[in-house]
Coordinates of C-alpha atoms and ligand atoms in Angstrom, one line a residue:
M1 CA 151.7 149.7 -61.6
K2 CA 148.8 148.6 -59.6
I3 CA 149.8 145.9 -57.1
A4 CA 147.9 143.8 -54.5
M5 CA 149.7 142.1 -51.7
I6 CA 147.8 139.1 -50.1
G7 CA 149.1 138.7 -46.6
T8 CA 150.4 141.7 -44.6
G9 CA 152.9 140.1 -42.3
Y10 CA 156.6 140.8 -42.2
V11 CA 157.2 140.1 -45.8
G12 CA 153.8 141.4 -47.2
L13 CA 153.9 144.7 -45.2
V14 CA 157.6 145.5 -45.9
S15 CA 157.3 144.6 -49.6
G16 CA 154.0 146.5 -50.0
A17 CA 155.4 149.6 -48.2
C18 CA 158.6 149.5 -50.4
F19 CA 156.8 148.9 -53.6
S20 CA 154.6 151.9 -52.8
D21 CA 157.7 153.9 -52.1
F22 CA 159.0 153.0 -55.6
G23 CA 155.9 154.8 -56.8
H24 CA 153.5 151.9 -57.4
D25 CA 149.9 151.9 -56.2
V26 CA 149.7 149.2 -53.5
V27 CA 146.8 147.6 -51.6
C28 CA 147.8 145.2 -48.8
V29 CA 145.2 142.6 -47.8
D30 CA 145.0 140.5 -44.7
K31 CA 142.4 138.2 -43.1
D32 CA 143.4 139.4 -39.7
A33 CA 141.0 142.3 -39.1
S34 CA 142.9 143.5 -36.0
K35 CA 146.1 143.9 -38.0
I36 CA 144.4 145.9 -40.7
E37 CA 142.6 148.0 -38.1
A38 CA 145.9 148.8 -36.4
L39 CA 147.6 149.7 -39.7
N40 CA 144.7 151.9 -40.7
A41 CA 145.1 153.7 -37.3
G42 CA 148.8 154.2 -38.0
R43 CA 150.1 151.4 -35.7
M44 CA 152.6 148.8 -36.8
P45 CA 151.7 145.2 -36.0
I46 CA 155.4 144.3 -36.0
Y47 CA 158.6 146.0 -34.8
E48 CA 160.9 146.8 -37.8
P49 CA 163.2 149.8 -37.8
G50 CA 162.0 152.6 -40.2
L51 CA 158.7 150.8 -41.1
D52 CA 156.3 153.2 -39.4
S53 CA 157.6 156.3 -41.1
L54 CA 157.8 154.5 -44.5
V55 CA 154.2 153.3 -44.2
A56 CA 153.0 156.7 -42.9
A57 CA 154.7 158.6 -45.8
N58 CA 153.2 156.3 -48.5
V59 CA 149.7 156.2 -46.9
A60 CA 149.8 160.0 -46.9
A61 CA 150.9 160.1 -50.5
G62 CA 147.8 157.9 -51.4
R63 CA 149.9 155.1 -52.8
L64 CA 149.4 152.5 -49.9
S65 CA 146.3 151.3 -48.3
F66 CA 145.2 148.3 -46.1
T67 CA 142.0 146.2 -46.3
T68 CA 140.5 142.9 -45.4
D69 CA 138.4 143.0 -48.6
L70 CA 140.1 141.0 -51.4
A71 CA 137.8 142.0 -54.4
P72 CA 138.4 145.8 -54.5
A73 CA 142.1 145.2 -53.7
V74 CA 142.7 143.0 -56.8
A75 CA 140.4 144.8 -59.2
G76 CA 142.5 146.0 -62.1
A77 CA 145.8 144.9 -60.5
D78 CA 148.8 144.3 -62.8
A79 CA 150.3 141.9 -60.3
V80 CA 149.0 140.1 -57.2
F81 CA 151.6 138.9 -54.8
I82 CA 150.9 136.0 -52.4
A83 CA 152.9 136.7 -49.2
V84 CA 151.1 134.5 -46.7
G85 CA 152.7 132.3 -44.1
T86 CA 154.2 128.8 -44.9
P87 CA 154.8 127.4 -41.5
S88 CA 155.9 123.9 -40.7
R89 CA 153.0 121.5 -41.0
R90 CA 152.3 120.1 -37.5
G91 CA 153.8 116.7 -37.1
D92 CA 155.8 116.1 -40.2
G93 CA 157.9 119.3 -41.1
H94 CA 156.5 119.7 -44.6
A95 CA 155.7 123.3 -45.5
D96 CA 152.0 124.0 -44.7
L97 CA 150.7 125.3 -48.0
S98 CA 147.1 125.7 -46.9
Y99 CA 147.4 129.5 -46.7
V100 CA 149.0 129.7 -50.2
F101 CA 146.4 127.4 -51.8
G102 CA 143.6 129.2 -49.9
A103 CA 144.7 132.5 -51.3
A104 CA 144.9 131.0 -54.8
E105 CA 141.4 129.7 -54.5
E106 CA 140.1 133.1 -53.3
L107 CA 141.9 134.7 -56.3
A108 CA 140.4 132.2 -58.7
A109 CA 136.9 133.1 -57.4
T110 CA 137.5 136.9 -57.3
L111 CA 139.7 138.0 -60.2
D112 CA 137.7 139.2 -63.2
H113 CA 140.7 140.0 -65.4
D114 CA 143.8 138.2 -66.6
C115 CA 146.6 139.0 -64.2
V116 CA 150.2 138.0 -63.1
I117 CA 150.1 136.1 -59.8
V118 CA 153.4 136.0 -58.0
T119 CA 154.3 133.7 -55.1
K120 CA 156.5 135.6 -52.7
S121 CA 156.0 133.2 -49.8
T122 CA 158.8 130.6 -49.5
V123 CA 157.3 127.5 -51.1
P124 CA 158.5 124.0 -52.0
V125 CA 159.4 123.3 -55.6
G126 CA 156.3 122.7 -57.7
T127 CA 154.0 124.9 -55.6
G128 CA 153.7 127.3 -58.5
D129 CA 152.4 124.5 -60.7
E130 CA 149.7 123.7 -58.1
V131 CA 148.7 127.4 -57.8
E132 CA 148.4 127.5 -61.6
R133 CA 146.2 124.4 -61.5
I134 CA 144.0 125.9 -58.8
L135 CA 143.6 129.1 -60.8
R136 CA 142.9 127.2 -64.1
D137 CA 140.3 124.9 -62.4
G138 CA 138.7 127.7 -60.4
A139 CA 138.5 130.2 -63.3
P140 CA 138.2 128.3 -66.6
G141 CA 139.0 130.5 -69.6
R142 CA 141.1 133.0 -67.7
L143 CA 144.8 133.3 -68.7
H144 CA 146.6 134.1 -65.5
S145 CA 150.4 134.0 -65.4
V146 CA 151.9 132.4 -62.3
A147 CA 155.4 133.5 -61.4
S148 CA 157.8 133.0 -58.4
N149 CA 159.6 135.9 -56.7
P150 CA 161.2 134.6 -53.5
E151 CA 162.0 137.1 -50.9
F152 CA 165.5 137.4 -49.2
L153 CA 165.0 140.2 -46.7
R154 CA 166.2 139.9 -43.2
E155 CA 164.0 140.9 -40.2
G156 CA 165.6 143.9 -38.5
A157 CA 167.2 145.1 -41.7
A158 CA 164.2 144.5 -43.9
I159 CA 163.7 147.8 -45.6
G160 CA 167.4 148.2 -46.6
D161 CA 167.5 144.6 -47.8
F162 CA 164.4 145.2 -49.9
K163 CA 165.5 148.4 -51.4
R164 CA 169.1 147.3 -52.0
P165 CA 168.9 143.6 -52.5
D166 CA 172.0 141.5 -53.4
R167 CA 169.8 140.1 -56.2
I168 CA 166.2 139.8 -57.4
V169 CA 165.1 136.3 -58.5
I170 CA 162.2 136.0 -61.0
G171 CA 160.9 132.6 -61.8
A172 CA 158.6 132.8 -64.8
E173 CA 157.2 130.4 -67.3
D174 CA 156.0 133.0 -69.8
A175 CA 156.9 136.4 -71.2
Q176 CA 154.1 138.2 -69.4
G177 CA 155.2 137.1 -65.9
E178 CA 158.8 138.1 -66.6
A179 CA 157.8 141.5 -68.2
V180 CA 155.4 142.5 -65.3
L181 CA 157.9 141.6 -62.6
R182 CA 160.7 143.4 -64.4
E183 CA 158.5 146.5 -64.5
V184 CA 157.6 146.1 -60.8
Y185 CA 161.3 146.1 -59.9
R186 CA 162.4 148.6 -62.5
P187 CA 163.1 151.4 -59.9
L188 CA 165.8 149.0 -58.5
F189 CA 167.6 148.5 -61.8
L190 CA 168.6 152.1 -61.5
N191 CA 170.5 151.0 -58.3
E192 CA 171.8 148.1 -60.5
A193 CA 170.4 145.3 -58.4
P194 CA 171.2 142.1 -60.3
I195 CA 168.2 140.4 -61.7
L196 CA 168.2 136.7 -62.3
V197 CA 165.4 135.2 -64.4
T198 CA 164.9 131.5 -64.2
R199 CA 162.2 128.9 -64.7
R200 CA 159.7 128.9 -61.9
R201 CA 160.8 125.7 -60.2
T202 CA 164.4 126.9 -60.2
A203 CA 163.4 130.1 -58.4
E204 CA 161.5 128.2 -55.8
M205 CA 164.6 126.0 -55.2
I206 CA 167.0 129.0 -55.0
K207 CA 165.3 130.3 -51.9
Y208 CA 165.5 127.0 -50.0
A209 CA 169.1 126.4 -51.2
A210 CA 170.1 129.9 -49.9
N211 CA 168.6 129.4 -46.5
A212 CA 170.0 125.9 -46.1
F213 CA 173.4 127.1 -47.0
L214 CA 173.3 130.0 -44.5
A215 CA 172.0 127.7 -41.8
T216 CA 174.8 125.3 -42.5
K217 CA 177.4 128.1 -42.4
I218 CA 176.2 129.2 -39.0
T219 CA 176.1 125.6 -37.7
F220 CA 179.6 125.0 -39.1
I221 CA 181.1 127.9 -37.1
N222 CA 179.2 126.8 -34.0
E223 CA 180.7 123.4 -34.1
I224 CA 184.2 124.9 -34.8
A225 CA 183.5 127.0 -31.7
D226 CA 182.9 123.9 -29.6
L227 CA 186.2 122.5 -30.8
C228 CA 188.0 125.8 -30.1
E229 CA 186.8 125.5 -26.5
A230 CA 188.2 122.0 -26.3
V231 CA 191.6 122.7 -27.8
G232 CA 192.2 126.3 -26.5
A233 CA 191.7 128.3 -29.8
E234 CA 189.7 131.5 -30.3
V235 CA 186.7 131.1 -32.6
Q236 CA 186.4 134.8 -33.3
D237 CA 189.9 134.9 -34.7
V238 CA 189.2 131.6 -36.6
A239 CA 186.1 133.2 -38.1
R240 CA 188.0 136.3 -39.2
G241 CA 190.9 134.1 -40.4
I242 CA 188.6 132.1 -42.7
G243 CA 186.1 134.9 -43.5
L244 CA 188.7 137.2 -45.0
D245 CA 189.0 134.5 -47.7
N246 CA 186.8 135.8 -50.5
R247 CA 185.7 132.2 -51.3
I248 CA 184.2 131.9 -47.8
G249 CA 183.1 135.4 -46.9
A250 CA 182.9 136.9 -43.4
K251 CA 179.1 136.9 -43.0
F252 CA 177.2 134.2 -41.0
L253 CA 180.4 133.2 -39.2
H254 CA 179.4 134.5 -35.8
A255 CA 179.3 131.6 -33.3
G256 CA 176.3 131.7 -31.0
P257 CA 173.4 129.8 -29.4
G258 CA 172.1 128.4 -32.7
Y259 CA 169.9 129.8 -35.4
G260 CA 166.2 130.4 -34.9
G261 CA 163.6 132.7 -36.4
S262 CA 160.7 132.3 -38.7
C263 CA 162.7 131.0 -41.7
F264 CA 165.8 128.8 -41.2
P265 CA 164.3 126.2 -38.9
K266 CA 161.1 125.6 -41.0
D267 CA 162.8 126.0 -44.4
T268 CA 165.6 123.5 -43.7
L269 CA 162.9 121.0 -42.5
A270 CA 160.8 121.6 -45.6
L271 CA 163.8 121.2 -47.9
L272 CA 164.6 117.9 -46.2
K273 CA 161.0 116.7 -46.8
T274 CA 161.3 117.6 -50.5
A275 CA 164.5 115.7 -50.6
Q276 CA 163.0 112.6 -48.9
D277 CA 160.0 112.7 -51.2
N278 CA 162.4 112.6 -54.1
E279 CA 164.7 110.0 -52.5
V280 CA 167.7 112.4 -52.7
P281 CA 169.7 112.5 -49.5
L282 CA 170.7 115.9 -48.2
R283 CA 173.1 114.7 -45.5
L284 CA 174.7 118.1 -44.8
V285 CA 171.3 119.7 -44.2
E286 CA 170.1 116.8 -42.1
A287 CA 173.2 117.2 -39.9
T288 CA 172.7 121.0 -39.7
V289 CA 169.2 120.6 -38.5
Q290 CA 170.1 118.0 -35.9
A291 CA 173.2 119.9 -34.6
N292 CA 171.2 123.2 -34.3
D293 CA 168.4 121.5 -32.4
L294 CA 170.8 120.0 -29.9
R295 CA 172.7 123.2 -29.5
K296 CA 169.9 125.3 -28.1
R297 CA 169.4 123.2 -25.0
A298 CA 173.2 122.7 -24.8
M299 CA 173.4 126.5 -24.3
G300 CA 171.1 126.2 -21.3
R301 CA 173.4 123.5 -19.9
K302 CA 176.4 125.7 -20.6
I303 CA 174.9 128.4 -18.3
I304 CA 174.2 125.8 -15.6
Q305 CA 177.7 124.4 -15.9
A306 CA 179.1 127.8 -15.4
M307 CA 177.1 128.1 -12.2
G308 CA 178.9 125.0 -10.9
G309 CA 176.6 122.5 -12.4
N310 CA 173.6 123.3 -10.1
A311 CA 171.0 126.0 -10.8
R312 CA 168.4 124.9 -8.4
G313 CA 167.1 127.8 -6.4
K314 CA 169.4 130.2 -8.2
T315 CA 168.4 133.1 -10.5
V316 CA 169.5 133.5 -14.1
A317 CA 168.9 136.9 -15.8
L318 CA 168.5 136.6 -19.6
L319 CA 169.3 139.6 -21.7
G320 CA 167.5 139.4 -25.0
L321 CA 164.8 136.9 -26.0
T322 CA 164.1 137.4 -29.7
F323 CA 166.0 135.3 -32.2
K324 CA 168.0 138.3 -33.3
P325 CA 168.1 142.0 -32.6
N326 CA 165.8 144.7 -34.1
T327 CA 162.8 142.4 -34.3
D328 CA 160.1 141.3 -31.9
D329 CA 159.9 137.9 -33.6
M330 CA 160.1 135.1 -31.2
R331 CA 159.5 132.2 -33.6
D332 CA 161.9 129.3 -32.9
S333 CA 164.1 131.6 -30.8
P334 CA 166.9 129.8 -29.0
S335 CA 165.8 131.6 -25.9
L336 CA 162.7 129.2 -25.7
A337 CA 164.9 126.1 -25.3
I338 CA 167.4 127.9 -23.0
V339 CA 164.6 129.0 -20.7
Q340 CA 163.1 125.5 -20.6
T341 CA 166.4 123.9 -19.8
L342 CA 167.0 126.4 -16.9
L343 CA 163.5 126.0 -15.5
D344 CA 163.8 122.2 -15.8
A345 CA 167.0 122.5 -13.7
G346 CA 165.1 124.4 -11.0
A347 CA 166.4 127.9 -11.7
R348 CA 164.4 131.1 -11.4
V349 CA 164.6 133.0 -14.6
T350 CA 164.2 136.8 -15.1
A351 CA 164.5 138.5 -18.5
Y352 CA 164.6 141.8 -20.4
D353 CA 164.3 142.3 -24.1
P354 CA 163.9 145.8 -25.7
E355 CA 161.1 144.8 -28.1
G356 CA 160.2 141.1 -27.6
M357 CA 158.7 140.8 -24.1
E358 CA 155.1 141.3 -25.1
I359 CA 155.2 138.4 -27.5
A360 CA 157.6 136.4 -25.4
A361 CA 155.6 136.6 -22.1
P362 CA 152.8 134.2 -23.0
M363 CA 155.3 131.8 -24.6
M364 CA 157.3 131.6 -21.3
P365 CA 154.8 132.3 -18.5
D366 CA 157.3 131.2 -15.7
V367 CA 159.8 133.8 -16.7
E368 CA 159.7 137.1 -14.8
M369 CA 159.9 140.0 -17.3
K370 CA 161.7 143.1 -16.1
Q371 CA 161.8 146.6 -17.4
S372 CA 165.6 146.9 -17.9
A373 CA 168.8 144.7 -18.0
Y374 CA 169.6 146.1 -14.5
A375 CA 166.3 145.2 -13.1
A376 CA 166.6 141.7 -14.5
A377 CA 170.1 141.3 -12.9
E378 CA 169.0 142.2 -9.4
G379 CA 169.7 139.3 -7.1
A380 CA 170.8 137.1 -10.0
H381 CA 173.5 134.5 -9.8
A382 CA 174.3 134.9 -13.5
V383 CA 173.4 137.1 -16.4
A384 CA 173.4 135.6 -19.9
I385 CA 173.4 137.6 -23.2
I386 CA 171.1 135.7 -25.5
T387 CA 170.4 138.3 -28.2
E388 CA 173.0 140.9 -29.3
W389 CA 170.8 144.0 -29.1
D390 CA 172.8 147.3 -29.4
A391 CA 171.4 148.2 -25.9
F392 CA 173.5 145.4 -24.4
R393 CA 176.7 146.3 -26.1
A394 CA 177.6 149.1 -23.6
L395 CA 176.1 148.0 -20.4
D396 CA 177.2 149.8 -17.2
L397 CA 178.9 146.6 -15.8
A398 CA 179.6 148.2 -12.4
R399 CA 175.9 148.9 -12.0
L400 CA 174.9 145.5 -13.4
G401 CA 177.1 143.6 -11.0
S402 CA 176.3 145.8 -7.9
S403 CA 173.0 144.1 -7.2
M404 CA 173.9 140.6 -8.3
A405 CA 174.2 137.6 -5.9
D406 CA 177.1 136.2 -7.9
K407 CA 179.0 137.9 -10.6
L408 CA 178.9 135.5 -13.5
F409 CA 178.6 136.8 -17.1
V410 CA 177.7 134.3 -19.8
D411 CA 178.0 135.9 -23.2
L412 CA 176.4 133.6 -25.8
R413 CA 176.9 136.3 -28.5
N414 CA 180.6 137.1 -27.9
I415 CA 179.9 140.9 -27.8
Y416 CA 182.2 141.6 -24.7
R417 CA 185.9 141.2 -24.3
R418 CA 186.9 139.1 -21.3
D419 CA 189.2 141.8 -19.9
E420 CA 186.5 144.5 -19.8
V421 CA 184.1 142.1 -18.0
A422 CA 186.7 140.8 -15.6
R423 CA 187.7 144.4 -14.7
H424 CA 184.3 144.7 -13.0
G425 CA 184.8 141.5 -11.0
F426 CA 182.8 139.2 -13.2
R427 CA 183.6 135.6 -14.2
H428 CA 183.3 135.5 -18.0
I429 CA 182.1 132.6 -20.1
A430 CA 181.7 133.0 -23.8
I431 CA 181.4 130.9 -27.0
G432 CA 184.4 129.3 -28.6
T433 CA 187.0 130.6 -26.2
R434 CA 188.9 129.1 -23.3
A435 CA 186.7 128.8 -20.1
E436 CA 188.5 131.6 -18.2
Ligands
LIG1 N1 159.8 136.8 -42.1 C1 160.9 136.8 -42.9 O1 161.9 137.3 -42.5 C2 160.8 136.2 -44.2 C3 161.9 136.4 -45.1 C4 161.8 135.9 -46.4 C5 160.7 135.1 -46.8 N2 159.7 134.8 -45.8 C6 158.6 134.0 -46.3 O2 157.5 134.9 -46.5 C7 156.2 134.2 -46.2 C8 155.5 135.1 -45.2 O3 156.2 135.2 -44.0 P1 155.9 136.3 -42.9 O4 157.0 136.2 -41.9 O5 155.6 137.6 -43.5 O6 154.5 135.7 -42.3 P2 153.5 136.3 -41.2 O7 152.9 135.2 -40.5 O8 154.1 137.4 -40.5 O9 152.3 136.9 -42.2 C9 151.5 136.2 -43.0 C10 150.1 137.0 -43.1 O10 149.3 136.4 -44.0 C11 147.9 136.5 -43.6 N3 147.1 135.6 -44.4 C12 147.1 134.2 -44.4 N4 146.2 133.8 -45.3 C13 145.6 134.9 -45.9 C14 144.7 135.1 -46.9 N5 144.1 134.1 -47.6 N6 144.4 136.4 -47.3 C15 144.9 137.4 -46.7 N7 145.9 137.3 -45.7 C16 146.2 136.0 -45.3 C17 148.0 136.2 -42.1 O11 146.9 136.7 -41.4 C18 149.3 136.9 -41.8 O12 149.1 138.3 -41.3 C19 156.6 132.9 -45.6 O13 156.5 131.9 -46.6 C20 158.0 133.1 -45.2 O14 158.8 131.8 -45.2 C21 159.7 135.4 -44.6

């Protein structure tokens, strides 16, 4: 099949590379000329494990290419995917659909054949109807089919998620949309990926309901962690104790500094806006959003409290800045609020992140970026693990502590056992466990 991908960000690039790996002929389009230039020179604009070799192999095979030019990319395409950003609209939290509608308008003006247009971006219920209207008004007489195919990949594990998805959701209003999408994903049926075909609005809703549920699950265990600290219980054992119940499931039960990233914060807000517009209260999601917002700064205060309640003039070394490991994505990362809380309290902050520092540095200009965890810890009064990168799971604790001014180890991801940290003379503070 011939596929065009409009938007070559995390989702567009990974989806485009994987579709081409299935054997389809894929052209990825982006307005950002520097991104396309980098890709054409073999450089990845994002950090995602395995992406560079996947892209290189499919470019070499002649199945994958990159361009800023929409017209040749969509000429003769069987399916055109829209995978542009849908960030929070400034000021009100609604999804900003200007990129999606902009892409639809460009398609209406450019396509000279009937085609299936698929929204892969996360969009509020009813967006497909509006895309259809734009295409009808902009290209009268054309019979485009507009479908929804929400994406569930996780950054850091994106290729595996795309190639071995838990499910594929197709929202179609006509037989053509369903048939073309079934054909696009046919290579995955051989792996028996379940495919769920629904009406378009239902598919749009599934994506938001999934993200809101996962955000709520994380927030639930974070609040249980706080209660564990107050009553002397161990949240990791509680998480295991409930997660082994098949009705609950073990995933997304890791207590930590709160969720961040490019999806959960903006998608929960957008869902709440849809609910408000329709006068349907979603109290659980409201509580989740509020609890998570408060939690991020609370984590900064937790570090300060561990330092005796006063961080003025002291140095805190942060290990990890990205919202999760194996990505350089800094969007809505808890580290942003933690850094601000520490700086507001008069602390000096150093940091090391294996992949995120280039993007993080301009977002936190007062933080001193270092070239290793050990360099960040030099002279520090506390180290705090913010992101559970593998590189932080087996630190040489003797070396780490040897140059510190005070040996305090705050583990906001619960990746160390207290006894192994204490053995090297550290005081240990973690999440959802007794203070010491
Ligand atoms: N990042 C994730 O993990 C993830 C997972 C699932 C779903 N999603 C959803 O997928 C969508 C895309 O997310 P992302 O993280 O890939 O965004 P991104 O910001 O990384 O990429 C979007 C790209 O679209 C380009 N673009 C915008 N308008 C364009 C146009 N008219 N023509 C060509 N290119 C255009 C931008 O230049 C940018 O490169 C969002 O709706 C997001 O919610 C993201």
